[in-house]
PDB file of C-alpha atoms in Angstrom:
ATOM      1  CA  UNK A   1      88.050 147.973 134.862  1.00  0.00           C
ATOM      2  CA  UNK A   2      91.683 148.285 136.326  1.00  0.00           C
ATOM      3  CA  UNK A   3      93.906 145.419 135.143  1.00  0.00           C
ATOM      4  CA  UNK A   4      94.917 142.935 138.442  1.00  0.00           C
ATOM      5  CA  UNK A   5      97.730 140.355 137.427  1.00  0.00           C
ATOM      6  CA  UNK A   6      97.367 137.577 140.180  1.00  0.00           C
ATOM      7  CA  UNK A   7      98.176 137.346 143.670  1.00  0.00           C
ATOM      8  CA  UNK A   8     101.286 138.986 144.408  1.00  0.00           C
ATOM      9  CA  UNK A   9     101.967 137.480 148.002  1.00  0.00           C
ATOM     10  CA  UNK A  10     100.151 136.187 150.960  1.00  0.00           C
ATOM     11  CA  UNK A  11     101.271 136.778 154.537  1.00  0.00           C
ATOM     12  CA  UNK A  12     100.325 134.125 157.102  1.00  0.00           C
ATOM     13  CA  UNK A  13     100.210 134.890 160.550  1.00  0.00           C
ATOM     14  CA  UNK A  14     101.923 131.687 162.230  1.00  0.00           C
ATOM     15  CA  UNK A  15     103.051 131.222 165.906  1.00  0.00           C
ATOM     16  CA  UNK A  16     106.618 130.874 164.647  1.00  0.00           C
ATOM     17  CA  UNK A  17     107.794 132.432 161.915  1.00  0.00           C
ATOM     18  CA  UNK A  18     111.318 130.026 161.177  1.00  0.00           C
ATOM     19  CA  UNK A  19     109.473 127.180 161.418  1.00  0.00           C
ATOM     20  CA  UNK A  20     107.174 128.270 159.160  1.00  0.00           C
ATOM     21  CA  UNK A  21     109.686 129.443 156.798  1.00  0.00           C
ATOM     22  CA  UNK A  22     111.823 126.016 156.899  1.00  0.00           C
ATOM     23  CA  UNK A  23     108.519 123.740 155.861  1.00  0.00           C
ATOM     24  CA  UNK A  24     107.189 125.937 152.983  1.00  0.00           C
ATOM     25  CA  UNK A  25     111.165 125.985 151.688  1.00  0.00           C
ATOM     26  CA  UNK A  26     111.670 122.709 151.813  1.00  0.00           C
ATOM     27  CA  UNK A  27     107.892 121.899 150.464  1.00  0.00           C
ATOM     28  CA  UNK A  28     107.937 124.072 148.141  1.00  0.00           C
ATOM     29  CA  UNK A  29     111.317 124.994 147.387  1.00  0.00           C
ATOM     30  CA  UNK A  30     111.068 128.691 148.436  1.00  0.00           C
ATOM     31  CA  UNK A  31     113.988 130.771 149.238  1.00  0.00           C
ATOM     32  CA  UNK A  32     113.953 133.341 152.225  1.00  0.00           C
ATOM     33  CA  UNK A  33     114.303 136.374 151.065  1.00  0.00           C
ATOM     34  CA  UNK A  34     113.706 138.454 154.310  1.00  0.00           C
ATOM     35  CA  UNK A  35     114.324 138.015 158.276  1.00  0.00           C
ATOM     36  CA  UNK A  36     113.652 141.183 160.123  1.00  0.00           C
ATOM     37  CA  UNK A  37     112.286 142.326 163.246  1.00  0.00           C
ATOM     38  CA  UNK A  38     109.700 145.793 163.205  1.00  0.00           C
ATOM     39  CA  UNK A  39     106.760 147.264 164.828  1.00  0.00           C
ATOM     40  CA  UNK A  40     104.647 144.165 164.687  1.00  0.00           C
ATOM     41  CA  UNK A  41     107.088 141.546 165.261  1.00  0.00           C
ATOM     42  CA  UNK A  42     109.156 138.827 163.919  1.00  0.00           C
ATOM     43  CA  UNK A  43     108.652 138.528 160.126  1.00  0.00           C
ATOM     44  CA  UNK A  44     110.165 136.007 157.517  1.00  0.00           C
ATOM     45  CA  UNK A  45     109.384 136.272 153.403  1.00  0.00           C
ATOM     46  CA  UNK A  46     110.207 133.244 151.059  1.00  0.00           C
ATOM     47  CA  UNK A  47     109.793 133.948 147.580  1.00  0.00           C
ATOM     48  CA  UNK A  48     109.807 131.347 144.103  1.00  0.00           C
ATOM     49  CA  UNK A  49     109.552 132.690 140.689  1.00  0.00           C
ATOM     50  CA  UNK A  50     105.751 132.495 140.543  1.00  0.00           C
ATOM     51  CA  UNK A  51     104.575 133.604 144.089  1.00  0.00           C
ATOM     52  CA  UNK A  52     106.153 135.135 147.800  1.00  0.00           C
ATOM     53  CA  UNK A  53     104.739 133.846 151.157  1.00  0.00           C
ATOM     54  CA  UNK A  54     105.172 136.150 153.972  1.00  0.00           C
ATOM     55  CA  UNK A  55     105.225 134.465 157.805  1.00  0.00           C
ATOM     56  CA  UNK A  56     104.332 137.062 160.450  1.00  0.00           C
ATOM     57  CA  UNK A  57     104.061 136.760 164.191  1.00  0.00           C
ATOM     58  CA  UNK A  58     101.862 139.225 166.440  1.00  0.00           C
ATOM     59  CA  UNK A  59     102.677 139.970 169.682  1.00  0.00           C
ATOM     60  CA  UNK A  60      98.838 138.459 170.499  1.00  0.00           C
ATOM     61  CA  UNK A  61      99.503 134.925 168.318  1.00  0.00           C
ATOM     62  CA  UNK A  62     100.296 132.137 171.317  1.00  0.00           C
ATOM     63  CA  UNK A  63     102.293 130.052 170.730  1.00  0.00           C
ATOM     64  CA  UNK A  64      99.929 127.188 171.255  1.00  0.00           C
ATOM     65  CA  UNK A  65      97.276 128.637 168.889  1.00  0.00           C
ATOM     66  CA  UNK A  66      96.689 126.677 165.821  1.00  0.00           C
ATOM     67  CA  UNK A  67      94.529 127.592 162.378  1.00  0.00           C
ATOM     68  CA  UNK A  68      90.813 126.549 161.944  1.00  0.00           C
ATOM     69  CA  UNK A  69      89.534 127.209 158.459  1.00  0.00           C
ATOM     70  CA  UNK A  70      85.934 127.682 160.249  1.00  0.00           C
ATOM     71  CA  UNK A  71      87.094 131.169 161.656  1.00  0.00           C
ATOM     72  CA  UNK A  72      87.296 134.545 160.142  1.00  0.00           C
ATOM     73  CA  UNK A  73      89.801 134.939 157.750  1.00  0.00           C
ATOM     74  CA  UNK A  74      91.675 131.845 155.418  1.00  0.00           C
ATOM     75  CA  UNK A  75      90.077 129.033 154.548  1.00  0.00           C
ATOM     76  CA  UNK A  76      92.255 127.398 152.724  1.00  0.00           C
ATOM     77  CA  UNK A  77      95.488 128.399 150.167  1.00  0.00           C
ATOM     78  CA  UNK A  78      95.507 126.408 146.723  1.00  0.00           C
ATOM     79  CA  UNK A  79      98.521 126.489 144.496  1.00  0.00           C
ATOM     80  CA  UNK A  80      97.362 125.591 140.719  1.00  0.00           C
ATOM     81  CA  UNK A  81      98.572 122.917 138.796  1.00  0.00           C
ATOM     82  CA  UNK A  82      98.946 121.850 134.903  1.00  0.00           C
ATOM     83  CA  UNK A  83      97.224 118.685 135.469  1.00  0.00           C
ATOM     84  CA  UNK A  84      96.959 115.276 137.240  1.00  0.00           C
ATOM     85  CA  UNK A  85     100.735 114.566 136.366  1.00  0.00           C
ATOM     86  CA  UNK A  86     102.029 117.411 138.194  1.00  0.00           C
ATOM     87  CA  UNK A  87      99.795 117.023 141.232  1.00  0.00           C
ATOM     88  CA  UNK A  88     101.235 113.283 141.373  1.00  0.00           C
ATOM     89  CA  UNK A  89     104.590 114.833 141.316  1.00  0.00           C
ATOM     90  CA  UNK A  90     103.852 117.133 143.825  1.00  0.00           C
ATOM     91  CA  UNK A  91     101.739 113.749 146.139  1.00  0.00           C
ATOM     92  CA  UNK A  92     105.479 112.264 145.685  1.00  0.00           C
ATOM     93  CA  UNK A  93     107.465 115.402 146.891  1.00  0.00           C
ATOM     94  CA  UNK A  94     104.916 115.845 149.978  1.00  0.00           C
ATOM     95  CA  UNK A  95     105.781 112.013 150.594  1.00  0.00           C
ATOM     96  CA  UNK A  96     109.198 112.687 150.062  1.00  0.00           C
ATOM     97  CA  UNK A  97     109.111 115.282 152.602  1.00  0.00           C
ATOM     98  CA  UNK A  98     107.453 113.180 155.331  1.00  0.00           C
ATOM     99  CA  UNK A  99     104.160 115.867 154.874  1.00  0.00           C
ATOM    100  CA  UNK A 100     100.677 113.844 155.532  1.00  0.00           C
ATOM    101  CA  UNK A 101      98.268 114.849 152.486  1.00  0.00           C
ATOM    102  CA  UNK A 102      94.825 113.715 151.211  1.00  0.00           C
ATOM    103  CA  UNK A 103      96.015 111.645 148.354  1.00  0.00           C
ATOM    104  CA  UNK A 104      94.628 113.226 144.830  1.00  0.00           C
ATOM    105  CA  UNK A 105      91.067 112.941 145.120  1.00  0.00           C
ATOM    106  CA  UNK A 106      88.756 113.908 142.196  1.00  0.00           C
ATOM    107  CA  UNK A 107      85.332 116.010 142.082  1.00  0.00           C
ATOM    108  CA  UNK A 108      83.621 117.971 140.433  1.00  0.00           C
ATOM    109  CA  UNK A 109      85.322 121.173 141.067  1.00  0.00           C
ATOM    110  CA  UNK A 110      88.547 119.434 139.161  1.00  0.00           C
ATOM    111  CA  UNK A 111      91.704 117.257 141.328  1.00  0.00           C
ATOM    112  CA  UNK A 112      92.712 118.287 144.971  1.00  0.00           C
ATOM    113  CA  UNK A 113      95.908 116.994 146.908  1.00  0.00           C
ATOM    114  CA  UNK A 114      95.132 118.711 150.567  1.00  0.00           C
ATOM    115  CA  UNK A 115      97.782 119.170 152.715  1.00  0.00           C
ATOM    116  CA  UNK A 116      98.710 121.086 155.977  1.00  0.00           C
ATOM    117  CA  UNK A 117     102.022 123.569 157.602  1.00  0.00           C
ATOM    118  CA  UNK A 118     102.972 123.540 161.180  1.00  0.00           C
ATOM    119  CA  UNK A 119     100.225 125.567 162.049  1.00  0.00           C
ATOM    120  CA  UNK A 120      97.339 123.436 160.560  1.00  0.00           C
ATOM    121  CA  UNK A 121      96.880 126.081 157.819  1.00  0.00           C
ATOM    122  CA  UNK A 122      95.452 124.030 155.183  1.00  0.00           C
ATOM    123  CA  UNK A 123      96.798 124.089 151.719  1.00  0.00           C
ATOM    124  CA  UNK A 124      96.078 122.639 148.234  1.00  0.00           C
ATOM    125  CA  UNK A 125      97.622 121.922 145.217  1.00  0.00           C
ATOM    126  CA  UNK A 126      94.511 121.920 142.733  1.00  0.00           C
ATOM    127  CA  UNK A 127      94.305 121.603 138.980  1.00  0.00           C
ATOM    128  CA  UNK A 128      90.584 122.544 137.442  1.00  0.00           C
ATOM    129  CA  UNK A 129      88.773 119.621 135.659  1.00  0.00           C
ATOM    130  CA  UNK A 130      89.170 120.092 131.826  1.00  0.00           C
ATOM    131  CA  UNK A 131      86.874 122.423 129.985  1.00  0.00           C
ATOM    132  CA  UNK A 132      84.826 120.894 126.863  1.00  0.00           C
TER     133      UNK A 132
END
């Protein structure tokens, strides 16, 4: 089997790309890297050392459209964690930031703190419960 080594990047499509670009770099401390225009439209990348988010808007994406998690396509994004320490740092940065969350809520499936962007696309930062 071909070796994969993570997710590279995701690309969102958002109904405007700056916007978009401003809240995940001041979230999560993200630099743009890239600001063009081409075929498809205005298009914005922020990179960190661990992962790049690319913002793209289609001619087609209204301006008044937001995400839904029930259609087609993303449900959700979920950044992993360490553990519950880090996702309490990150509750106090989103806080910090003025960015409504869930809290940390345990199940299960390990510790959630469930957040949205501009565009309602729903995010996570997750850490898996401990194995043993």
């Amino acid at each position: 089997m071909p070796e994969v080594l993570g997710i590279g990047h995701i690309t969102l499509t958002v109904s405007d790309v700056k916007r978009s670009a401003e809240f995940y770099n001041r979230v999560l401390d993200t630099q743009t890297v890239l600001d063009v225009e081409d075929e498809y439209g205005p298009f914005v990348v922020d990179a960190s050392p661990s992962f790049v988010l690319g913002f793209r808007k289609h001619e087609a994406t209204s301006q008044a459209d937001v995400f839904a998690p029930s259609r087609v396509g993303l449900d959700h994004c979920g950044f992993h964690v360490a553990d519950r320490g880090q996702l309490e740092a990150w509750e106090a940065r989103l806080d910090e930031q003025g960015v409504s969350h869930s809290g940390v809520v345990e199940d299960p499936y390990g510790l959630h703190l469930s957040f949205k962007d501009p565009d309602n696309i729903a995010l996570e930062f997750f850490c898996p419960p401990e194995q043993g």
